[in-house]
PDB file of C-alpha atoms in Angstrom:
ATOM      1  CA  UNK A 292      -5.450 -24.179  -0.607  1.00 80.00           C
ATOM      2  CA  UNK A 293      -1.961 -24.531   1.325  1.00 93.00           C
ATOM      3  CA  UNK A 294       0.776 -22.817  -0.611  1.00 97.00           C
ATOM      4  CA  UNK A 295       3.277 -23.235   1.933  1.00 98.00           C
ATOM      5  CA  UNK A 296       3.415 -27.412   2.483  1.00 96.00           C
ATOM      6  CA  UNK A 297       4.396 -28.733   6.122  1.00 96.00           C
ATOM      7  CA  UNK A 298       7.985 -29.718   5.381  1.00 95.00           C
ATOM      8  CA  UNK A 299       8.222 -25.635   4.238  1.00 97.00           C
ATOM      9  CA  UNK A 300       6.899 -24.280   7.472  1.00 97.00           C
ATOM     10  CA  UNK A 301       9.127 -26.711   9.823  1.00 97.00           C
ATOM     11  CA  UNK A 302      12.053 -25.384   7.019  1.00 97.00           C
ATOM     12  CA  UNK A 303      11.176 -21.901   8.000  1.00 98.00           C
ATOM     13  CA  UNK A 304      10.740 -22.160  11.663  1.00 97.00           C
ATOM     14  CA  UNK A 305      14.150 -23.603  12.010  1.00 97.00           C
ATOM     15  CA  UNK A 306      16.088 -20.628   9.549  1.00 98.00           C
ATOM     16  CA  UNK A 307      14.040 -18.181  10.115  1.00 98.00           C
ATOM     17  CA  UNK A 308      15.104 -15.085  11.183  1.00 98.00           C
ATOM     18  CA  UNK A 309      18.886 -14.893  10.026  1.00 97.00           C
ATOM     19  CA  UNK A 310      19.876 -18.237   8.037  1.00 98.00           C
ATOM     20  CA  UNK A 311      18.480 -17.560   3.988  1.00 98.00           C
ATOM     21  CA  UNK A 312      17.098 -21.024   2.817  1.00 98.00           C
ATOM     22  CA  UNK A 313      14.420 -22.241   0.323  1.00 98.00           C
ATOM     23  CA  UNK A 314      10.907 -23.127   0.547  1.00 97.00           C
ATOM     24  CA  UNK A 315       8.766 -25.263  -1.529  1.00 97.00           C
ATOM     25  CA  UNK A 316       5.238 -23.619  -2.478  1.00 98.00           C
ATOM     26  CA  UNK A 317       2.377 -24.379  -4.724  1.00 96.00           C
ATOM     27  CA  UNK A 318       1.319 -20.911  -5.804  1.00 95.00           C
ATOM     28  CA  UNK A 319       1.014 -21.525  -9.778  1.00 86.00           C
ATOM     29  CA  UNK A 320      -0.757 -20.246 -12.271  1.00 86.00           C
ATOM     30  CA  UNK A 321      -2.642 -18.105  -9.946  1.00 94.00           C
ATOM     31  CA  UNK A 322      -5.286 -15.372 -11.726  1.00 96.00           C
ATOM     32  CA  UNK A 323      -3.952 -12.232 -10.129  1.00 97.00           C
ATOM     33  CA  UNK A 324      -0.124 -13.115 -11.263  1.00 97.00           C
ATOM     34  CA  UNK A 325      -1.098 -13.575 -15.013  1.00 96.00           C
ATOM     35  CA  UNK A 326       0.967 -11.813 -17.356  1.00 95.00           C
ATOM     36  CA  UNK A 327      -2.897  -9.612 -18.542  1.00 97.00           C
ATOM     37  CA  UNK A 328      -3.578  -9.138 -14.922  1.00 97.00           C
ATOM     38  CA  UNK A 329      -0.439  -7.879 -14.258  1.00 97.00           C
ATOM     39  CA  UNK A 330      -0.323  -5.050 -17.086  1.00 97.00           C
ATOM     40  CA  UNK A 331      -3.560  -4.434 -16.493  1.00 97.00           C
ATOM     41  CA  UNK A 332      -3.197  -3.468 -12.387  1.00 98.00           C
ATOM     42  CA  UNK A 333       0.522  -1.558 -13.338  1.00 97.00           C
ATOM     43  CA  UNK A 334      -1.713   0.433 -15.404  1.00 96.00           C
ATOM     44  CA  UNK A 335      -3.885   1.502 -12.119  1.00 97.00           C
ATOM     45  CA  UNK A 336      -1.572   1.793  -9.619  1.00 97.00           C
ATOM     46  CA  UNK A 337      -0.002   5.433  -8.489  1.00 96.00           C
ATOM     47  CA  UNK A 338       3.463   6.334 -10.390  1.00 93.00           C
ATOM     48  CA  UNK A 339       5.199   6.642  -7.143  1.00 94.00           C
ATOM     49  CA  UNK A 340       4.292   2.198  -6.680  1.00 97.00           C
ATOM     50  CA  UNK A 341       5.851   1.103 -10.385  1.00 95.00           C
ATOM     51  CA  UNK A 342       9.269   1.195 -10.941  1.00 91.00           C
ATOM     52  CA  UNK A 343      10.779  -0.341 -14.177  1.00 90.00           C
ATOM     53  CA  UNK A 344      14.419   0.053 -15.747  1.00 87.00           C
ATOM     54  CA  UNK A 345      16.826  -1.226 -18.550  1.00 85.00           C
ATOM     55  CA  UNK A 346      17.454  -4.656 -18.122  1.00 84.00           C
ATOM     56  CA  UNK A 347      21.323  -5.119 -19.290  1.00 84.00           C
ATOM     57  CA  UNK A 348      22.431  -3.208 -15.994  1.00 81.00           C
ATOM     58  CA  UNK A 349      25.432  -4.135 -14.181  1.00 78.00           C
ATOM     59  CA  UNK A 350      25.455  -5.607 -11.087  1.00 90.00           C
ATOM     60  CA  UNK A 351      26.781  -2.258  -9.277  1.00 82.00           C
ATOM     61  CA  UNK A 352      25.514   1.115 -10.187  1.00 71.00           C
ATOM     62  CA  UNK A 353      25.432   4.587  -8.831  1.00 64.00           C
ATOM     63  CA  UNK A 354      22.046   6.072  -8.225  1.00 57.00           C
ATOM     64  CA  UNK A 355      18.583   4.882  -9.908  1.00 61.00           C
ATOM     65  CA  UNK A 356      18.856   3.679 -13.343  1.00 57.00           C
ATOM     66  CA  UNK A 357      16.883   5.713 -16.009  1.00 57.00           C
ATOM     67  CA  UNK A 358      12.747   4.129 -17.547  1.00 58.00           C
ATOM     68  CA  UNK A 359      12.742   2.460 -20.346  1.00 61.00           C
ATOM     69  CA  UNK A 360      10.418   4.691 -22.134  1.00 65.00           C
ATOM     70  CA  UNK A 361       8.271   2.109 -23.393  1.00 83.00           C
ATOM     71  CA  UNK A 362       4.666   2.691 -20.872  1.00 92.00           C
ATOM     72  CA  UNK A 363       4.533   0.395 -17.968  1.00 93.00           C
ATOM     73  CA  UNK A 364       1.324  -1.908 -19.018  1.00 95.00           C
ATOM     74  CA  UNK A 365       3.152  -2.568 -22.686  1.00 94.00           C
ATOM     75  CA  UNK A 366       6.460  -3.199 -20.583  1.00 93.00           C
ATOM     76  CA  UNK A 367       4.936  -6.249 -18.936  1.00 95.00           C
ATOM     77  CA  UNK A 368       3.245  -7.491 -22.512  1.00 96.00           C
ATOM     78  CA  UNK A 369       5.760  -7.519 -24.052  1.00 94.00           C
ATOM     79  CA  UNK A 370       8.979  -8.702 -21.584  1.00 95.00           C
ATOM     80  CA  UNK A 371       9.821 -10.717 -23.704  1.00 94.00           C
ATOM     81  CA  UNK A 372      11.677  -8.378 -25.705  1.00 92.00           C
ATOM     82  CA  UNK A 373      11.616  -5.385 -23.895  1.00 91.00           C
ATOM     83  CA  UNK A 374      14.533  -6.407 -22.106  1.00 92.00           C
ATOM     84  CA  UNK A 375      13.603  -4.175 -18.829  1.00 91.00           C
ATOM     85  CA  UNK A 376      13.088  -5.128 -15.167  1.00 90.00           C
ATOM     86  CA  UNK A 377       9.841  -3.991 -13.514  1.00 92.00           C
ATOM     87  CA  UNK A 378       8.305  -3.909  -9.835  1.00 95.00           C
ATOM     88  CA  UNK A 379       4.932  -3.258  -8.978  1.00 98.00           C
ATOM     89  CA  UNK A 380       5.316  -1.696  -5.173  1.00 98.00           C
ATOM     90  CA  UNK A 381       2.603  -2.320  -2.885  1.00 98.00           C
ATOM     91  CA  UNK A 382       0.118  -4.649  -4.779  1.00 98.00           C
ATOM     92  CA  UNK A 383      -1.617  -4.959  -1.605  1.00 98.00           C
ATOM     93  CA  UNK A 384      -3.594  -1.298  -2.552  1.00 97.00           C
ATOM     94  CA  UNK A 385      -5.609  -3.416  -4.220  1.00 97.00           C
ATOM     95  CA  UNK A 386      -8.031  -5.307  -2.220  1.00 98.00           C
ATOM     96  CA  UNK A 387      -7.374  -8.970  -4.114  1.00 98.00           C
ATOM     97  CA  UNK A 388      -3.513  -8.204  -3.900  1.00 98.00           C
ATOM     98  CA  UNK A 389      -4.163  -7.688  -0.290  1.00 98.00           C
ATOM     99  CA  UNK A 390      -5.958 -10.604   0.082  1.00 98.00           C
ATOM    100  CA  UNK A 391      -3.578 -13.320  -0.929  1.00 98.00           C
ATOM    101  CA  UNK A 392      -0.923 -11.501   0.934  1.00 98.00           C
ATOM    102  CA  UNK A 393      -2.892 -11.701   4.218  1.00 98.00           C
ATOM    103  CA  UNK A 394      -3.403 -15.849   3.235  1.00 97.00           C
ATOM    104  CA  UNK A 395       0.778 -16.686   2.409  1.00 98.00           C
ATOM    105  CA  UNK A 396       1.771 -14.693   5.560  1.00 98.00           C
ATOM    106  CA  UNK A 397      -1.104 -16.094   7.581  1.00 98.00           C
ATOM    107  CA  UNK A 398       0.196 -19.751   7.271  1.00 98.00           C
ATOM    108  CA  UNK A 399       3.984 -18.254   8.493  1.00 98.00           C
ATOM    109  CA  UNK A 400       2.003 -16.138  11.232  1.00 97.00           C
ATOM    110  CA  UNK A 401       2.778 -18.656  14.279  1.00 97.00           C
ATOM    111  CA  UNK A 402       6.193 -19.475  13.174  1.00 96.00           C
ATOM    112  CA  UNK A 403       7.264 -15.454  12.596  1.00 98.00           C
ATOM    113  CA  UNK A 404       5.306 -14.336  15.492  1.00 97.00           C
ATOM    114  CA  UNK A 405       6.928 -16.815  17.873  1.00 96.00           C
ATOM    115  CA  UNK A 406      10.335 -15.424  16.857  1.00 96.00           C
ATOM    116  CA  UNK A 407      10.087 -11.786  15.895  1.00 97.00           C
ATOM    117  CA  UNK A 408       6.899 -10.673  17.448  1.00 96.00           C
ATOM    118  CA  UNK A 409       3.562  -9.330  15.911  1.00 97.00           C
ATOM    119  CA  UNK A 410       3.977  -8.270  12.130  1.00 98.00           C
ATOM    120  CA  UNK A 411       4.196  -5.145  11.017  1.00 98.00           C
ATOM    121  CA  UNK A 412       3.445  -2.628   7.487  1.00 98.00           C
ATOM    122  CA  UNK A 413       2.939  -6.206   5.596  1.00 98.00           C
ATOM    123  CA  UNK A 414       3.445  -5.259   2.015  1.00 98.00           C
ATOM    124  CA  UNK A 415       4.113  -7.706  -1.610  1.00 98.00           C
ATOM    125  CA  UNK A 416       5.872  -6.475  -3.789  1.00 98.00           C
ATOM    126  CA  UNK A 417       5.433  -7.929  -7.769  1.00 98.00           C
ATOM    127  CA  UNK A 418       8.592  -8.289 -10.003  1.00 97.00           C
ATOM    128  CA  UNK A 419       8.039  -8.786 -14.144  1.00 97.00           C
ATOM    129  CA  UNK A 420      11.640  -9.254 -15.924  1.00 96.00           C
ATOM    130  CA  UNK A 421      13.098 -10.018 -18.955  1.00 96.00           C
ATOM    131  CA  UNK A 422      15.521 -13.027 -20.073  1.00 96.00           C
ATOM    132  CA  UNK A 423      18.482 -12.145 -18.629  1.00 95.00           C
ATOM    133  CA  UNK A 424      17.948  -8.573 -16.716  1.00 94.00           C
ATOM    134  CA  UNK A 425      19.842  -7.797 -13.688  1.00 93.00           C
ATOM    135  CA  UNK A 426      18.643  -6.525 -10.328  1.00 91.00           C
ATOM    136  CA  UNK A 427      21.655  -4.768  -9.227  1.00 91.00           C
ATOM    137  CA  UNK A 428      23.173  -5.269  -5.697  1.00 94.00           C
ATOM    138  CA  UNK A 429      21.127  -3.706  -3.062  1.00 93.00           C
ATOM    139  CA  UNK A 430      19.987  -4.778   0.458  1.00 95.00           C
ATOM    140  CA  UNK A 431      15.923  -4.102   1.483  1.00 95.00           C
ATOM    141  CA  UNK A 432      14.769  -3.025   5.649  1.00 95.00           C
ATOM    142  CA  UNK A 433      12.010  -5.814   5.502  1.00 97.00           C
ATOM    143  CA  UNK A 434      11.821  -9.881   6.326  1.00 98.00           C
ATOM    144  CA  UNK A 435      11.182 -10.703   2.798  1.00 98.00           C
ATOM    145  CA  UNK A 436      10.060 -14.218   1.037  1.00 98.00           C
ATOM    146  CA  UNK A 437      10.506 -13.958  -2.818  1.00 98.00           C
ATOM    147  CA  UNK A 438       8.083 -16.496  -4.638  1.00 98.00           C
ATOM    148  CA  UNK A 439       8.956 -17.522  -8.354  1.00 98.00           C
ATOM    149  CA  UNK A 440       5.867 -18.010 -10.332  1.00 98.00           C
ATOM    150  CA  UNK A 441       7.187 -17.940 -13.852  1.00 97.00           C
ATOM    151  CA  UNK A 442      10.620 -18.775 -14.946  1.00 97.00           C
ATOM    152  CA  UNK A 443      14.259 -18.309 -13.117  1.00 98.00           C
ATOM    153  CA  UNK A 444      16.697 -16.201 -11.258  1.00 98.00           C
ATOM    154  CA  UNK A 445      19.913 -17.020  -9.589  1.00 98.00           C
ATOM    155  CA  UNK A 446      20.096 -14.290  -6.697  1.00 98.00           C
ATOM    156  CA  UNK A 447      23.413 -13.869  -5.282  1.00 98.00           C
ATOM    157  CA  UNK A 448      23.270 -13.176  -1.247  1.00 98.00           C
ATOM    158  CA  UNK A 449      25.933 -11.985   1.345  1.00 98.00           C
ATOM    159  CA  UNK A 450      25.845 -11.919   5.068  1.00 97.00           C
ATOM    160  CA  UNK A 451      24.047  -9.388   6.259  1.00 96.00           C
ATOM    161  CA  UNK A 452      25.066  -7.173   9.029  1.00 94.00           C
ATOM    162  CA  UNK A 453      28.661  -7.482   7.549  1.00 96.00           C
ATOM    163  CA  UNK A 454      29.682  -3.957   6.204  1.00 96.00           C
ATOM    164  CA  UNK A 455      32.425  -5.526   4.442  1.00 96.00           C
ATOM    165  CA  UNK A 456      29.315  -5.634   1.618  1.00 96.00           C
ATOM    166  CA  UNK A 457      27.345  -2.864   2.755  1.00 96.00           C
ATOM    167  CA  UNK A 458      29.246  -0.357   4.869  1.00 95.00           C
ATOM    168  CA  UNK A 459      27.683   1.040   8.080  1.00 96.00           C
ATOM    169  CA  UNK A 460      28.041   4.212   6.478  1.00 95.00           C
ATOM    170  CA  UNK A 461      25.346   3.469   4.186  1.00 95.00           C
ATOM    171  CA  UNK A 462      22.797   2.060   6.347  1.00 95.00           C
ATOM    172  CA  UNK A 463      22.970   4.882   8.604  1.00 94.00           C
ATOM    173  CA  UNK A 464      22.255   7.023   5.372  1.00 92.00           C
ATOM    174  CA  UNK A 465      19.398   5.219   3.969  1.00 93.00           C
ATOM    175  CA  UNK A 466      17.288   4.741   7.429  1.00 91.00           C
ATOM    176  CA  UNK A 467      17.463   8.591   7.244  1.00 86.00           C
ATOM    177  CA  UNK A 468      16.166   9.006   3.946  1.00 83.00           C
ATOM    178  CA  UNK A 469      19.003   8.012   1.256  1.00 82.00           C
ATOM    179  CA  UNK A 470      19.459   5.131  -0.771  1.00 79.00           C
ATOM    180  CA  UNK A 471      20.766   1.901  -0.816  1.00 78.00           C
ATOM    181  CA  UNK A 472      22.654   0.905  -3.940  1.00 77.00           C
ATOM    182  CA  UNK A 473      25.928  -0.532  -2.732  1.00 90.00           C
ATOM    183  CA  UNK A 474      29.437   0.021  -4.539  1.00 91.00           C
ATOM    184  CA  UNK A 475      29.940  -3.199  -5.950  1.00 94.00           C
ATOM    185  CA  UNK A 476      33.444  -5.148  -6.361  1.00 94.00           C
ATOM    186  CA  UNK A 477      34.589  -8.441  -8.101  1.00 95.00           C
ATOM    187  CA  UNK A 478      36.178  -9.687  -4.562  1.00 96.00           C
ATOM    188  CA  UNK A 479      32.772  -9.231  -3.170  1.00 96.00           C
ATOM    189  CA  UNK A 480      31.476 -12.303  -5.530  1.00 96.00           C
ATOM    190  CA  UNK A 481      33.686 -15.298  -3.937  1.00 95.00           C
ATOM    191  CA  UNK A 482      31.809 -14.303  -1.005  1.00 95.00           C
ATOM    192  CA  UNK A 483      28.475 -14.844  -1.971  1.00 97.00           C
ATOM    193  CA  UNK A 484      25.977 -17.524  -1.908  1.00 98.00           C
ATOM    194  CA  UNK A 485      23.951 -18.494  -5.010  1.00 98.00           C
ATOM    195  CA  UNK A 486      20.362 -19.177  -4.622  1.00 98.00           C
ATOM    196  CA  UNK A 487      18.911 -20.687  -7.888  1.00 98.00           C
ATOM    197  CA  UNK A 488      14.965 -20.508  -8.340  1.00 98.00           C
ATOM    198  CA  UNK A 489      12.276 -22.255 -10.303  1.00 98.00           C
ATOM    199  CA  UNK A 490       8.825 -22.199 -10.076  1.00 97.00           C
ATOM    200  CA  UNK A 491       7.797 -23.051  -7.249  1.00 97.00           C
ATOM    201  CA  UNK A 492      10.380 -22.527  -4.773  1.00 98.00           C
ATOM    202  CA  UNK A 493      10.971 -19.551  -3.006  1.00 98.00           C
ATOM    203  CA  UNK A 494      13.669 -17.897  -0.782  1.00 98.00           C
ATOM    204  CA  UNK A 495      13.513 -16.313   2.027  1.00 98.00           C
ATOM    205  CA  UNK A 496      15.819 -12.827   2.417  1.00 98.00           C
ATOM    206  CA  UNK A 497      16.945 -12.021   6.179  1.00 98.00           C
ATOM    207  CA  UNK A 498      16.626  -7.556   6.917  1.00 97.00           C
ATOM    208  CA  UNK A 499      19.002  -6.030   5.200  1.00 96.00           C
ATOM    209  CA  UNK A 500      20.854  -8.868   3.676  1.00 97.00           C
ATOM    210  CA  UNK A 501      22.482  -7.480   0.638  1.00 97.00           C
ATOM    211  CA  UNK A 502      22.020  -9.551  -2.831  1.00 97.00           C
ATOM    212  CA  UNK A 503      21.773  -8.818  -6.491  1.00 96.00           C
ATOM    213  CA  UNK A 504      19.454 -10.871  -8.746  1.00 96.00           C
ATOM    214  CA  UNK A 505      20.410 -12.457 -12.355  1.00 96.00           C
ATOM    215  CA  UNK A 506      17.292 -13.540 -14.352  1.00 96.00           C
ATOM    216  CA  UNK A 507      17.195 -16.709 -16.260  1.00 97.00           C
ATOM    217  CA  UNK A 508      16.782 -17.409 -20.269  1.00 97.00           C
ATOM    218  CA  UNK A 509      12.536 -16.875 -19.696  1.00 97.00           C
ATOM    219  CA  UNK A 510      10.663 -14.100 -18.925  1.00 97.00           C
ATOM    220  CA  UNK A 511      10.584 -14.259 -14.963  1.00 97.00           C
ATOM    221  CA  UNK A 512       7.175 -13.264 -12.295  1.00 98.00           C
ATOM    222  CA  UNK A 513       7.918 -13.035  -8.754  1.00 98.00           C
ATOM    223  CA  UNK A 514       5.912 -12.174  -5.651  1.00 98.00           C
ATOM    224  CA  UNK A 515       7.680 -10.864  -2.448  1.00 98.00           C
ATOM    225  CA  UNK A 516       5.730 -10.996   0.384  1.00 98.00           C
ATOM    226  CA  UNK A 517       7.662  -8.658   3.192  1.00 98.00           C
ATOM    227  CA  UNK A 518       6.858  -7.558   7.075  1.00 98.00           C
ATOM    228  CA  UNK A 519       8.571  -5.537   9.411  1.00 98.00           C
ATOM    229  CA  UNK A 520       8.938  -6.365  13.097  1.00 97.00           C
ATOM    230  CA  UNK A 521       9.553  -4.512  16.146  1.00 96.00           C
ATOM    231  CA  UNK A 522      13.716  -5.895  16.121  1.00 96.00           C
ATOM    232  CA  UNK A 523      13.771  -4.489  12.697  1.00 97.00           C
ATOM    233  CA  UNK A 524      12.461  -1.104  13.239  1.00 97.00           C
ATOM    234  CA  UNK A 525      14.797  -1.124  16.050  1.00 97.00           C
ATOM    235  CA  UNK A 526      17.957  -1.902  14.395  1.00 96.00           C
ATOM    236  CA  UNK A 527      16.966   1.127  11.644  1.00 96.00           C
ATOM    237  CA  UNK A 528      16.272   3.675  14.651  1.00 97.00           C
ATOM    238  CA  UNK A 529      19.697   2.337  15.792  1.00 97.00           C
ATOM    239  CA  UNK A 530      21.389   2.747  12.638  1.00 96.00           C
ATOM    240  CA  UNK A 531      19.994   6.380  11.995  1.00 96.00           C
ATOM    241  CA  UNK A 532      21.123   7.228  15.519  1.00 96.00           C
ATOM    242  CA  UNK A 533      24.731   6.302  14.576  1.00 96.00           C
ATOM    243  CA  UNK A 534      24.735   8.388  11.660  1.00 94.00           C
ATOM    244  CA  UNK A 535      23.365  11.601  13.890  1.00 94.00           C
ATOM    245  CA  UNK A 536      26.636  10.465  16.386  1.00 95.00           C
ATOM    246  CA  UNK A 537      28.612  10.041  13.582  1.00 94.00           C
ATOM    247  CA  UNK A 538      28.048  13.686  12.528  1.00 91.00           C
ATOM    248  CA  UNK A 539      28.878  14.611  15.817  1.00 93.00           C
ATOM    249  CA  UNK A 540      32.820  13.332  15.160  1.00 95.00           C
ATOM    250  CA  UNK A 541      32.267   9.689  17.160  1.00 95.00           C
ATOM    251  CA  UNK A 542      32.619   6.309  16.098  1.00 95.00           C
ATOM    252  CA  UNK A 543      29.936   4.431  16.716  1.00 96.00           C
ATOM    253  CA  UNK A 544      29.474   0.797  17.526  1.00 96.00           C
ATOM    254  CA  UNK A 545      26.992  -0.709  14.714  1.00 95.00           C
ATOM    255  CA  UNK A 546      23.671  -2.186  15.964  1.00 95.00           C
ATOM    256  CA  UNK A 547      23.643  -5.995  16.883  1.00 95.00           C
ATOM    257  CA  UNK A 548      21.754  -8.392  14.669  1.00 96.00           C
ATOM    258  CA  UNK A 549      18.879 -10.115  16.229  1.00 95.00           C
ATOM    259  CA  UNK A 550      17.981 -10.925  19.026  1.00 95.00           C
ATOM    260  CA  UNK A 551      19.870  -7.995  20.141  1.00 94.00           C
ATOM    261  CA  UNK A 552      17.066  -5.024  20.653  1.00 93.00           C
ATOM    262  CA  UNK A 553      19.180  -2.193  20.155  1.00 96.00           C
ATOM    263  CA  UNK A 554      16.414  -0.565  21.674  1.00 95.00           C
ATOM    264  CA  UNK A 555      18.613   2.194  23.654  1.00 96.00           C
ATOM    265  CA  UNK A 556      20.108   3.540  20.092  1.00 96.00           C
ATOM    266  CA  UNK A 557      16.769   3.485  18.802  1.00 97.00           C
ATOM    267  CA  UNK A 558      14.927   5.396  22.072  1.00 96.00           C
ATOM    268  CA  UNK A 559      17.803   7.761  21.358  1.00 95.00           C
ATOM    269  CA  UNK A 560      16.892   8.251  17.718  1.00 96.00           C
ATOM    270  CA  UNK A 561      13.116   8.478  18.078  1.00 94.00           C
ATOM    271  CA  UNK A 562      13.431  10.976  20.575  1.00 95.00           C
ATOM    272  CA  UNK A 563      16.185  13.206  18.515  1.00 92.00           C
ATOM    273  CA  UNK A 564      13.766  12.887  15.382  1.00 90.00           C
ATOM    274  CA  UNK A 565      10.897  14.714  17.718  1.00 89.00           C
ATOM    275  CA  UNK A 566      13.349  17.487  18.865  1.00 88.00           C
ATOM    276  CA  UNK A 567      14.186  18.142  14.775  1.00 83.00           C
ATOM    277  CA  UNK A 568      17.968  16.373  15.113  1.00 66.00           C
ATOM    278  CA  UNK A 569      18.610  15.135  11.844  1.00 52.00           C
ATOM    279  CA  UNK A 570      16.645  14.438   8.855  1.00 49.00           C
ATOM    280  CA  UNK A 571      13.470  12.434   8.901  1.00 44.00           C
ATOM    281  CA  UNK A 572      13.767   8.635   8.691  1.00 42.00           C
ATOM    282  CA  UNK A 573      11.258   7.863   6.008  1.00 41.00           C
ATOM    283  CA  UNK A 574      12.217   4.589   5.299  1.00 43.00           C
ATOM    284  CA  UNK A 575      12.396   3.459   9.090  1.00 43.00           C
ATOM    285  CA  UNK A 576       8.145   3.312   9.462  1.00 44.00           C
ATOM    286  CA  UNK A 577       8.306   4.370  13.146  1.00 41.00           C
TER     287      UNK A 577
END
């Protein structure tokens, strides 16, 4: 079965990789992304793959917020009324979860490929939330399409690259190892562009585009299928490199959004991370 129709894939080959737009699809009521299935494979994944949180947060905060304290598999049961946010980090451990990630990105293959080059660390990402929970403003290092499968969310995105929303300052700190919760402000919001999803429609994210999420008045699933490429990994070697210069006292020019390669900032950072210059980029793959 085709989840992504025809007029989708033309949609995506024309936006794709900067401009955020959204996609029909036809992934419904699908076994794996039952509300049963769900708990049950949260239950048997690693600690360090499920996150879950209070659901009333604000749009900006400081730092990770604290669990629930209600158990993970009885989080997704009852989300109804547990009034917490929870994401199941990569589903694809598990050989069906890899599966249908390999089929949605296969029918985008030509289309990404033809723009970005090859894919790379393919991952999907599972999000279970409560009426009304907020995913606070953040931006994420992958190309990212986020399915709705059950009920709605409004998410709020900003251009990304800008660091009027996220400062240069903090990309340069998370690609070598910190986070990436952004200080938010109500100026910020007139800014923004609202994306409104139902079932099925999804959006698609550009790297590093930053974006908070407001649920609607159901409980909400959503699948985020996410790739790297080899621009990507380049603009995080980049922006790690300007935070080693930056150290240094200098000023550096930020990395250029695609198709730029930034690949001489990036060279420069791979090779300082080999002679032990600065911390190790987890988050940057390479």
């Amino acid at each position: 079965m085709t989840v992504f129709p025809s007029n989708a894939r033309e949609t995506f080959a024309a936006s794709y990789p900067e401009v955020p737009h959204v996609l029909p699809h036809t992934l419904d009521h699908h076994p794996l992304l039952e509300r049963e299935a769900l708990a049950a494979l949260a239950e048997s994944l690693p600690a360090a793959s499920v996150e879950y949180n209070a659901g009333d947060q604000p749009i900006g905060i400081a730092g990770k917020p604290a669990p629930t304290g209600l158990p993970i598999g009885e989080t997704i049961r009852r989300i109804e009324s547990a009034n917490s946010w929870a994401v199941l980090k990569n589903v694809e451990q598990h050989p069906p979860y890899a599966a249908l990630l390999e089929a949605l990105l296969a029918e985008l293959r030509p289309e990404i490929e033809r723009k970005t080059g090859r894919m790379l660390k393919t991952q999907a990402f599972i999000f279970i939330s409560s009426p009304r929970s907020v995913t606070p403003y953040h931006f994420d290092p992958e190309h990212n399409i986020l399915l709705q499968v059950r009920g709605s969310k409004v998410m709020t995105q900003f251009p990304a690259g800008d660091p009027l929303y996220a400062p240069d300052t903090v990309h340069e700190t998370y690609h070598t190892g910190g986070g990436r919760e952004l200080q938010w402000r109500e100026e910020l919001l007139a800014d923004g562009t609202e994306f409104a999803l139902a079932p099925g429609e999804a959006l698609y994210v550009p790297v590093m585009a930053p974006h908070f999420v407001r649920n609607g008045p159901e409980p909400s699933i959503s699948l985020s299928i996410t790739w790297r490429s080899a621009w990507s990994f380049a603009e995080a070697d980049a922006r790690a490199f300007n935070g080693l210069l930056r150290q240094w006292g200098m000023e550096p020019a930020r990395p250029g959004r695609w198709p730029a390669s930034n690949r001489a900032k990036a060279l420069g950072w791979r090779v300082a991370r080999k002679l032990g210059a600065g911390r190790a980029a987890a988050r940057t793959g390479a």
